[in-house]
Coordinates of C-alpha atoms in Angstrom, one line a residue:
X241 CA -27.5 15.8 -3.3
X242 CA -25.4 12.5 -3.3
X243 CA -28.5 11.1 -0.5
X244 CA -31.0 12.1 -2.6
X245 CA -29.5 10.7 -6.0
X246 CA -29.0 7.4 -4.4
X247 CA -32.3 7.0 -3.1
X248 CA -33.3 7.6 -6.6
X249 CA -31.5 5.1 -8.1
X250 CA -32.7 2.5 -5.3
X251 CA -36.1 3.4 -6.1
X252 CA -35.3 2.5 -10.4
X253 CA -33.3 -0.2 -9.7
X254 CA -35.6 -2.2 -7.7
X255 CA -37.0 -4.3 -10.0
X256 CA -34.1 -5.4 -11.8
X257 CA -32.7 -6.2 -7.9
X258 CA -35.4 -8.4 -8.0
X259 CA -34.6 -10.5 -11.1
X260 CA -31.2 -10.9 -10.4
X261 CA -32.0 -13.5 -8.1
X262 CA -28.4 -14.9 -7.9
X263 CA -26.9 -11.3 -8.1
X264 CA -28.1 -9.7 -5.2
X265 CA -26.5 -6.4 -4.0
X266 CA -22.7 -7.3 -2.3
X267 CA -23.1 -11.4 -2.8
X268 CA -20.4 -11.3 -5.6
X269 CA -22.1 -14.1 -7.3
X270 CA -24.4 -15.1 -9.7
X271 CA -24.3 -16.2 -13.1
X272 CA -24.5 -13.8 -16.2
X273 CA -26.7 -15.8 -18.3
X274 CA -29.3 -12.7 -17.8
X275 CA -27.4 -9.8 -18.1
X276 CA -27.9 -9.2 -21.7
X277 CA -31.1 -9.3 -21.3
X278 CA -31.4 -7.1 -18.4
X279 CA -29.7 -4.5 -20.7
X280 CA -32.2 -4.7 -23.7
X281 CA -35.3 -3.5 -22.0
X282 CA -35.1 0.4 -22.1
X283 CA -35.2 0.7 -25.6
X284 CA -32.2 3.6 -25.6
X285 CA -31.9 6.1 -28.6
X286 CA -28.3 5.7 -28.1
X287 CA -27.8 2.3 -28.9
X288 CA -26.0 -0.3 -27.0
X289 CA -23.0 0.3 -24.5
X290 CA -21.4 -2.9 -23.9
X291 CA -19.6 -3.3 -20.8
X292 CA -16.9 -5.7 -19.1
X293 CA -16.7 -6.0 -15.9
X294 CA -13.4 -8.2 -14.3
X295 CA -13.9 -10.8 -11.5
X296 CA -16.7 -11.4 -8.4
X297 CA -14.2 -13.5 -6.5
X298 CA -11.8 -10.6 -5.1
X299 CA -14.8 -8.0 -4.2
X300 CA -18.2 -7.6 -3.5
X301 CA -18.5 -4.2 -5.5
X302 CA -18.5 -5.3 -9.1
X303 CA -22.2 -6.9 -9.0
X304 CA -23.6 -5.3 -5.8
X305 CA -22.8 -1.9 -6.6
X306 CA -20.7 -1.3 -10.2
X307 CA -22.9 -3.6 -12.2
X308 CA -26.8 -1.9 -11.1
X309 CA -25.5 1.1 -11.3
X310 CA -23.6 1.3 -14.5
X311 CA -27.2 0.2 -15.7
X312 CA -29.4 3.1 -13.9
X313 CA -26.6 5.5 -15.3
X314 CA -26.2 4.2 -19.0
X315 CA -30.1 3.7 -19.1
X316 CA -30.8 7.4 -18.1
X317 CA -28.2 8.5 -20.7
X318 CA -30.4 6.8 -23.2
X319 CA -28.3 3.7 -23.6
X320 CA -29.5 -0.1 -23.8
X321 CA -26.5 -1.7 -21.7
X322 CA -25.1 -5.2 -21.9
X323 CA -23.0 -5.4 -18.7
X324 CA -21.4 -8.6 -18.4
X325 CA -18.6 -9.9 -16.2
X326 CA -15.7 -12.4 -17.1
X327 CA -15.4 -14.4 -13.8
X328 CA -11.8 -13.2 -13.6
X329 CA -11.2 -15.8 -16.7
X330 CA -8.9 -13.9 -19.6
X331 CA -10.6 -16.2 -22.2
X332 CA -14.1 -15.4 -21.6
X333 CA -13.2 -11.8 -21.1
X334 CA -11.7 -11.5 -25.2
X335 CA -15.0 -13.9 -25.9
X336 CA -17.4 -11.2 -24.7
X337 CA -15.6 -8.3 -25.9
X338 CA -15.6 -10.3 -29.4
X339 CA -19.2 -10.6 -29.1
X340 CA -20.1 -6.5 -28.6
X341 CA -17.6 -5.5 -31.0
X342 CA -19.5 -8.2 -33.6
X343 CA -22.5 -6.4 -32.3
X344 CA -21.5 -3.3 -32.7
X345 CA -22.1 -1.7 -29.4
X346 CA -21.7 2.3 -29.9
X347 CA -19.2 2.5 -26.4
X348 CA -17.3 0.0 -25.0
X349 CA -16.4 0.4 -21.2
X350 CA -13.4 -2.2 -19.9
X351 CA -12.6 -2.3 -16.1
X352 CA -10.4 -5.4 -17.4
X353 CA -8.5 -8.3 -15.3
X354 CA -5.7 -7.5 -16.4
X355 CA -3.3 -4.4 -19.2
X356 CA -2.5 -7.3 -21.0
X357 CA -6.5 -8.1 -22.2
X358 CA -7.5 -4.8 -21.5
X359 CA -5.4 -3.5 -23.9
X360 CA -5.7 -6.1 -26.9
X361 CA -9.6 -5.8 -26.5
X362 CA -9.6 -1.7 -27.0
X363 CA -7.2 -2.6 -30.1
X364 CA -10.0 -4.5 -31.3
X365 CA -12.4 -2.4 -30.2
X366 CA -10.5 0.8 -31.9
X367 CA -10.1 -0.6 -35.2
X368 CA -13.6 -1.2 -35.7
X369 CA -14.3 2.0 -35.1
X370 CA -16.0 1.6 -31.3
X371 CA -14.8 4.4 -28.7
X372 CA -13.5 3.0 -25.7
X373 CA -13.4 4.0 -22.2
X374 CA -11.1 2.2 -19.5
X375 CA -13.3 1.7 -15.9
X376 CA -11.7 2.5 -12.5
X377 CA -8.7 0.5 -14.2
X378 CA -6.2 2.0 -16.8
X379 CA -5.1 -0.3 -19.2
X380 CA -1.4 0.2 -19.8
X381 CA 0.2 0.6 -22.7
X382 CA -3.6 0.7 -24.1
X383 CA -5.1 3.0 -26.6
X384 CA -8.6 3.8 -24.8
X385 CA -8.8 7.8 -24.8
X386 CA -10.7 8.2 -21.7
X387 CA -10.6 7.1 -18.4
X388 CA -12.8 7.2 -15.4
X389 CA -11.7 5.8 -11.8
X390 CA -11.2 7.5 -8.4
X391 CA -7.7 9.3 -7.2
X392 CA -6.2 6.1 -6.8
X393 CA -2.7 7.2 -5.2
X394 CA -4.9 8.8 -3.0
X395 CA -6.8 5.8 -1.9
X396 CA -3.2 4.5 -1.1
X397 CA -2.6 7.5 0.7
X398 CA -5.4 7.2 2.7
X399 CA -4.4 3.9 3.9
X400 CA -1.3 5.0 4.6
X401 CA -2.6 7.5 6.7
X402 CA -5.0 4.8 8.7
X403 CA -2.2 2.7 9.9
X404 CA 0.2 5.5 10.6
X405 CA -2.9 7.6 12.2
X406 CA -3.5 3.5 14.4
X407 CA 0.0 3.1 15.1
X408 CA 0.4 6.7 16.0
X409 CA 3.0 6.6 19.1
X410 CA 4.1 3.3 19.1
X411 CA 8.0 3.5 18.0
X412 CA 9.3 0.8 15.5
X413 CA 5.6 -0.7 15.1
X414 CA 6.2 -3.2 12.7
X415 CA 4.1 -3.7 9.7
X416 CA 3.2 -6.0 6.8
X417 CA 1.8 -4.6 3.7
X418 CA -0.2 -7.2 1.7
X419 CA -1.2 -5.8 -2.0
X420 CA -3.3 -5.9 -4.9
X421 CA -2.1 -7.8 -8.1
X422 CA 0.9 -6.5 -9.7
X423 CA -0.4 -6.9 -13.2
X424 CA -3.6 -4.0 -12.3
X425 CA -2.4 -0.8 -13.0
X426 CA -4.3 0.5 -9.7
X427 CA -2.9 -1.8 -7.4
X428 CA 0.6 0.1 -8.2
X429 CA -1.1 3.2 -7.2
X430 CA -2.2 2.3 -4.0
X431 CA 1.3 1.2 -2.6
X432 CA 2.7 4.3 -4.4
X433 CA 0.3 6.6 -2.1
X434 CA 0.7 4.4 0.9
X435 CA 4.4 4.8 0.0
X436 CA 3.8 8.6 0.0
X437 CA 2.5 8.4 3.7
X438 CA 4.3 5.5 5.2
X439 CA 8.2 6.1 3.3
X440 CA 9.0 8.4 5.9
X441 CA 8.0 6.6 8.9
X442 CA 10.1 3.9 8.1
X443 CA 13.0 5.9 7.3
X444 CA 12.8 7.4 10.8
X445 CA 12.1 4.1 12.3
X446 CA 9.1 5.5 13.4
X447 CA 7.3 2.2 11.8
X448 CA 9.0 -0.7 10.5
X449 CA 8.2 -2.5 7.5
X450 CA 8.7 -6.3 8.3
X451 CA 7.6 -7.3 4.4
X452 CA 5.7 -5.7 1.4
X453 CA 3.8 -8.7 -0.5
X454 CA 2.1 -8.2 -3.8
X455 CA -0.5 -11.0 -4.0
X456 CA -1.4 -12.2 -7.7
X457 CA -5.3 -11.8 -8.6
X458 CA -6.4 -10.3 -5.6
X459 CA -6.9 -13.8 -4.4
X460 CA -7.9 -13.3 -0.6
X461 CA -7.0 -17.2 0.1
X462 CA -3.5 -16.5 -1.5
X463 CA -3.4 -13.4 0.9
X464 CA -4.5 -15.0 3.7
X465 CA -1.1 -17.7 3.5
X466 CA 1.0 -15.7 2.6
X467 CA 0.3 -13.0 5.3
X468 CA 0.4 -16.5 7.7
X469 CA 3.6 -17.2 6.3
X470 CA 5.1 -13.8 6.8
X471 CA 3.8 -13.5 10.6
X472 CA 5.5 -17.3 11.6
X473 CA 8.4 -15.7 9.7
X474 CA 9.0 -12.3 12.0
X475 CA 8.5 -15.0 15.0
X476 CA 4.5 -14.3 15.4
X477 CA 4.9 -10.3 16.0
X478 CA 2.9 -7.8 13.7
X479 CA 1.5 -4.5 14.9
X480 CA -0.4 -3.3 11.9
X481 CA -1.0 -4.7 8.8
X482 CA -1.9 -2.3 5.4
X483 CA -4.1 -4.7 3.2
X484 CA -5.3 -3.0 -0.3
X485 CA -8.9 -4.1 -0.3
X486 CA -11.5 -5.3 2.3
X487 CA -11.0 -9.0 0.7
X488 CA -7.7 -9.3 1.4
X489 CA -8.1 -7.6 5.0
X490 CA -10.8 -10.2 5.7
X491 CA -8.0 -13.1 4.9
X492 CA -5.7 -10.8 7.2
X493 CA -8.2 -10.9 10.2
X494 CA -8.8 -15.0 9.8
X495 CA -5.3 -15.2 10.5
X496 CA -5.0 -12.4 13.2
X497 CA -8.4 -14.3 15.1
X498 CA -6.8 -18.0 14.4
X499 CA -3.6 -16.8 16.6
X500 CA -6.0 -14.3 19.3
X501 CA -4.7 -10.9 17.5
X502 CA -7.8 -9.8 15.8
X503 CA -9.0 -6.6 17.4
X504 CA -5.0 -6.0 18.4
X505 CA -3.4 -5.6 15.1
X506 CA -4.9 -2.2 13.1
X507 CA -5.7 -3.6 9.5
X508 CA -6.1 -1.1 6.7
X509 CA -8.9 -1.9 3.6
X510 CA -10.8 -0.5 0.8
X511 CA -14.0 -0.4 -0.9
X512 CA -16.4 -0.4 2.2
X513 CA -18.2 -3.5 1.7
X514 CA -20.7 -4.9 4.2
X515 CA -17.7 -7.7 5.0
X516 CA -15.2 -5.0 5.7
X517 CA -17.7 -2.3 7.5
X518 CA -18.8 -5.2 10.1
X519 CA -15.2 -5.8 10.5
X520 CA -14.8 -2.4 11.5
X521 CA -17.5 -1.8 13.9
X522 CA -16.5 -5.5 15.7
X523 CA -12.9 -3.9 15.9
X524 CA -11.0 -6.5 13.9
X525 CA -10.5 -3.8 11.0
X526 CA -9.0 0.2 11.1
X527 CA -10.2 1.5 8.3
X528 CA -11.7 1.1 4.5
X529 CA -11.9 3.4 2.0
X530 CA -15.2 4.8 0.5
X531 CA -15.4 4.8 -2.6
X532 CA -19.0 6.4 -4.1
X533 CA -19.4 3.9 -7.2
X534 CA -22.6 6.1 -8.7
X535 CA -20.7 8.9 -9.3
X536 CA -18.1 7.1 -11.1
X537 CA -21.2 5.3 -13.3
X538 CA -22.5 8.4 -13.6
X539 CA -19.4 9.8 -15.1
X540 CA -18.5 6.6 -16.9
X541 CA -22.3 7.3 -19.1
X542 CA -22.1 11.0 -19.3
X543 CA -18.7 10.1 -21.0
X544 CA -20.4 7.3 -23.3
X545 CA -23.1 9.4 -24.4
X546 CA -20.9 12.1 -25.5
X547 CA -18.9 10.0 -27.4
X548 CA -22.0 8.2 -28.9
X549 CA -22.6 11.4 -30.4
X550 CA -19.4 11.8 -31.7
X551 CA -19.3 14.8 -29.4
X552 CA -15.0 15.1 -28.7
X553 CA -15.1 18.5 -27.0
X554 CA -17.8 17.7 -24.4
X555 CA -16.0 14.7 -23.8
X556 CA -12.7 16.4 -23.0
X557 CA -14.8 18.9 -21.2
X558 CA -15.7 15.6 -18.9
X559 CA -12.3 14.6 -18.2
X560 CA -10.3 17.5 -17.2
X561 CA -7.9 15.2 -14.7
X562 CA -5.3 13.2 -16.6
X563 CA -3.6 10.4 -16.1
X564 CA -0.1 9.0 -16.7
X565 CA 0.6 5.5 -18.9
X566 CA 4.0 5.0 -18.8
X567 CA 4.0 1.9 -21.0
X568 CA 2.6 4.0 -23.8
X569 CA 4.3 6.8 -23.0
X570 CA 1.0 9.3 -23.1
X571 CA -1.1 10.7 -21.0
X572 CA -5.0 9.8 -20.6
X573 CA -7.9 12.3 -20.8
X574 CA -9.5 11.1 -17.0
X575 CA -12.3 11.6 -14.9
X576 CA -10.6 11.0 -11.1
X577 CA -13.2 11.1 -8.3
X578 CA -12.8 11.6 -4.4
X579 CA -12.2 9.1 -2.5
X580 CA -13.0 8.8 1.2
X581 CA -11.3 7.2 4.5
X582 CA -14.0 5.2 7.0
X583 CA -13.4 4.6 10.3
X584 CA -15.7 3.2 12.6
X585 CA -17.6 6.9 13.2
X586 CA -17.8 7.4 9.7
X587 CA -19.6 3.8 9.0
X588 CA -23.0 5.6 8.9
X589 CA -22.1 7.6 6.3
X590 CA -21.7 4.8 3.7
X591 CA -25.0 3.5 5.0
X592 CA -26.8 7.3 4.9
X593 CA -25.7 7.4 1.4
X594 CA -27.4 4.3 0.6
X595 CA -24.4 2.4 -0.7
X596 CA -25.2 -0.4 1.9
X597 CA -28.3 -1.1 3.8
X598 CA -27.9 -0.8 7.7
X599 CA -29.8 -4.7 7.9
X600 CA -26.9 -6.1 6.3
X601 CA -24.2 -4.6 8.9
X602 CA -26.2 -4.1 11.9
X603 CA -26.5 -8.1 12.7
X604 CA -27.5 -9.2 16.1
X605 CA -24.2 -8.7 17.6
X606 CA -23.1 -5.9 16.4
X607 CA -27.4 -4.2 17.1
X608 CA -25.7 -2.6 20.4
X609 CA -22.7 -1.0 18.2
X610 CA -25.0 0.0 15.3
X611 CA -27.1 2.7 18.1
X612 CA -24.4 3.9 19.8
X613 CA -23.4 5.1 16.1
X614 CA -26.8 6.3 14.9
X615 CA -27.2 3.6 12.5
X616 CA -30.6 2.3 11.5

């Protein structure tokens, strides 16, 4: 069903592909001087759902796959939707929130940069009476009801499980963990999982934790140095490294080919970008995590729609999981999806599901690779 669903959406979403000329699927760039207008051709009964998404600079995902997406999915909900992203720039992100709240957008879906905005813009939001739904991030200490993201201490898990499952045997491996910001919520749920899989090992001595560095706004260049810094530190010796997201992997690898350790050194990842999914069938990266970004659009507008009606209980019905916000001391109605783990034979699976085209993996020297798994 998942197959068939995406090939769908591909089919609808073609022709907005095509005008987002500087937006293509998994460049992470582009402008968003057309985005409004993108959102104001379906004519929805619904009204408008504005959304904000966070950055392009840390991952691919946000335009090449969140961005059409949420569009197909709000659109056949019966919603007009303004999806526009702030650049990772706290400032612009209040300045289009202002804007959809002026405009009074019937929904307003946040996957913000940071709790800190996130939070002050579903205040705003809230008091003028617009329903608010925090994306794949929760805001804490926020006051958005619902929340829709993927079992995030399970994605950490999973990467836990990669590097121990990589390093499997090999007594007092010793391993760097480069993470996600410390001011997203999610980031803090990864190392928790990873911490639920990897804890023990080190306590045994089974694996040994050389350092554990958060790295502020996902910046991959900020990872890459740092990770640099922390292997001339332990004297050039690393045997795994668990990076959060296929961004701050890539930076990992730079650093692992610049000293002749790429392809030696297991390096965890996440989000199964085209970037991380070569890296992984050349051998330079372990593992990603699969994440299937229609579901969680499709969730995210089923949830919209419902409370564009005013409709609580088949909202509720929609988020049976809940999650915890410490900060605010309350827990948040949730929709919390599956995640998955890749490894180099699961690669065709991302591609089978149509989440990433086999032309853009299977380049010329990886054509060879790309048969022996099936991929085409």
């Amino acid at each position: 069903m998942r197959t068939k669903r995406l090939l769908a959406f591909l089919a609808a979403v073609l022709g907005v592909t095509l005008t987002l000329a500087a937006c293509g699927a998994n460049t992470g760039g582009g402008g968003d001087g057309g985005d409004a207008e993108a959102g104001q051709d379906g004519g929805g009964s619904l009204g408008t759902v504005g959304v904000i998404l966070p950055e392009t600079a840390s991952s691919s995902r946000w335009e090449g796959f969140d961005k059409p997406m949420l569009e197909q999915a709000l659109r056949a909900e019966g919603f007009d939707p303004d999806v526009q992203n702030a650049q990772g720039d706290v400032q612009k992100f209040t300045t289009l929130a202002d804007g959809m709240i002026a405009q009074g957008v019937k929904v307003l879906v946040i996957a913000s940069i940071n709790s800190e905005v996130g939070s002050a813009v579903a205040a705003k939001a809230n008091n003028a009476g617009i329903p608010t739904i925090d994306y794949d991030r929760l805001n804490l200490g926020g006051g958005s009801d619902y929340y829709v993201s993927f079992d995030n201490v399970k994605v950490g898990e999973l990467q836990g499980q990669g590097i121990a499952d990589a390093l499997k045997g090999k007594r007092g491996a010793q391993v760097v963990e480069i993470e996600g910001a410390p001011t997203d919520n999610n980031a803090t749920l990864f190392h928790e999982g990873q911490r639920n899989v990897l804890q023990p090992l080190y306590d045994s001595g089974q694996l040994k934790l050389v350092r554990s560095q958060p790295i502020d706004d996902w910046n991959n260049q900020a990872g890459g140095r740092v990770f640099e810094q922390i292997l001339t530190g332990n004297g050039g010796k690393v045997d795994g490294v668990v990076a959060a997201n296929d961004g701050l992997a890539g930076a990992v690898i730079t650093v692992l080919r610049k000293n002749g350790m790429n392809g030696e050194v297991p390096v965890t990842g996440q989000d199964a970008t085209p970037d991380g999914l070569k890296a992984i069938l050349r051998g330079d990266q372990y593992m990603t995590v699969f994440k299937p970004v229609m579901e969680e659009a499709e969730a995210t507008a089923k949830l919209a729609a419902a409370l564009a009606k005013g409709d609580t209980a088949a909202a509720d019905a929609l988020a049976k999981d809940v999650s915890d916000d410490p900060e605010a001391n309350r827990e948040v109605k949730s929709v919390l999806l599956e995640p998955y783990l890749i490894t180099k034979n699961e690669v065709k699976r991302v591609v089978d599901e149509g989440y990433v085209k086999a032309s853009e993996i299977c380049t010329p020297d990886l054509k060879s690779v790309c048969a022996d798994l099936g991929i085409s």
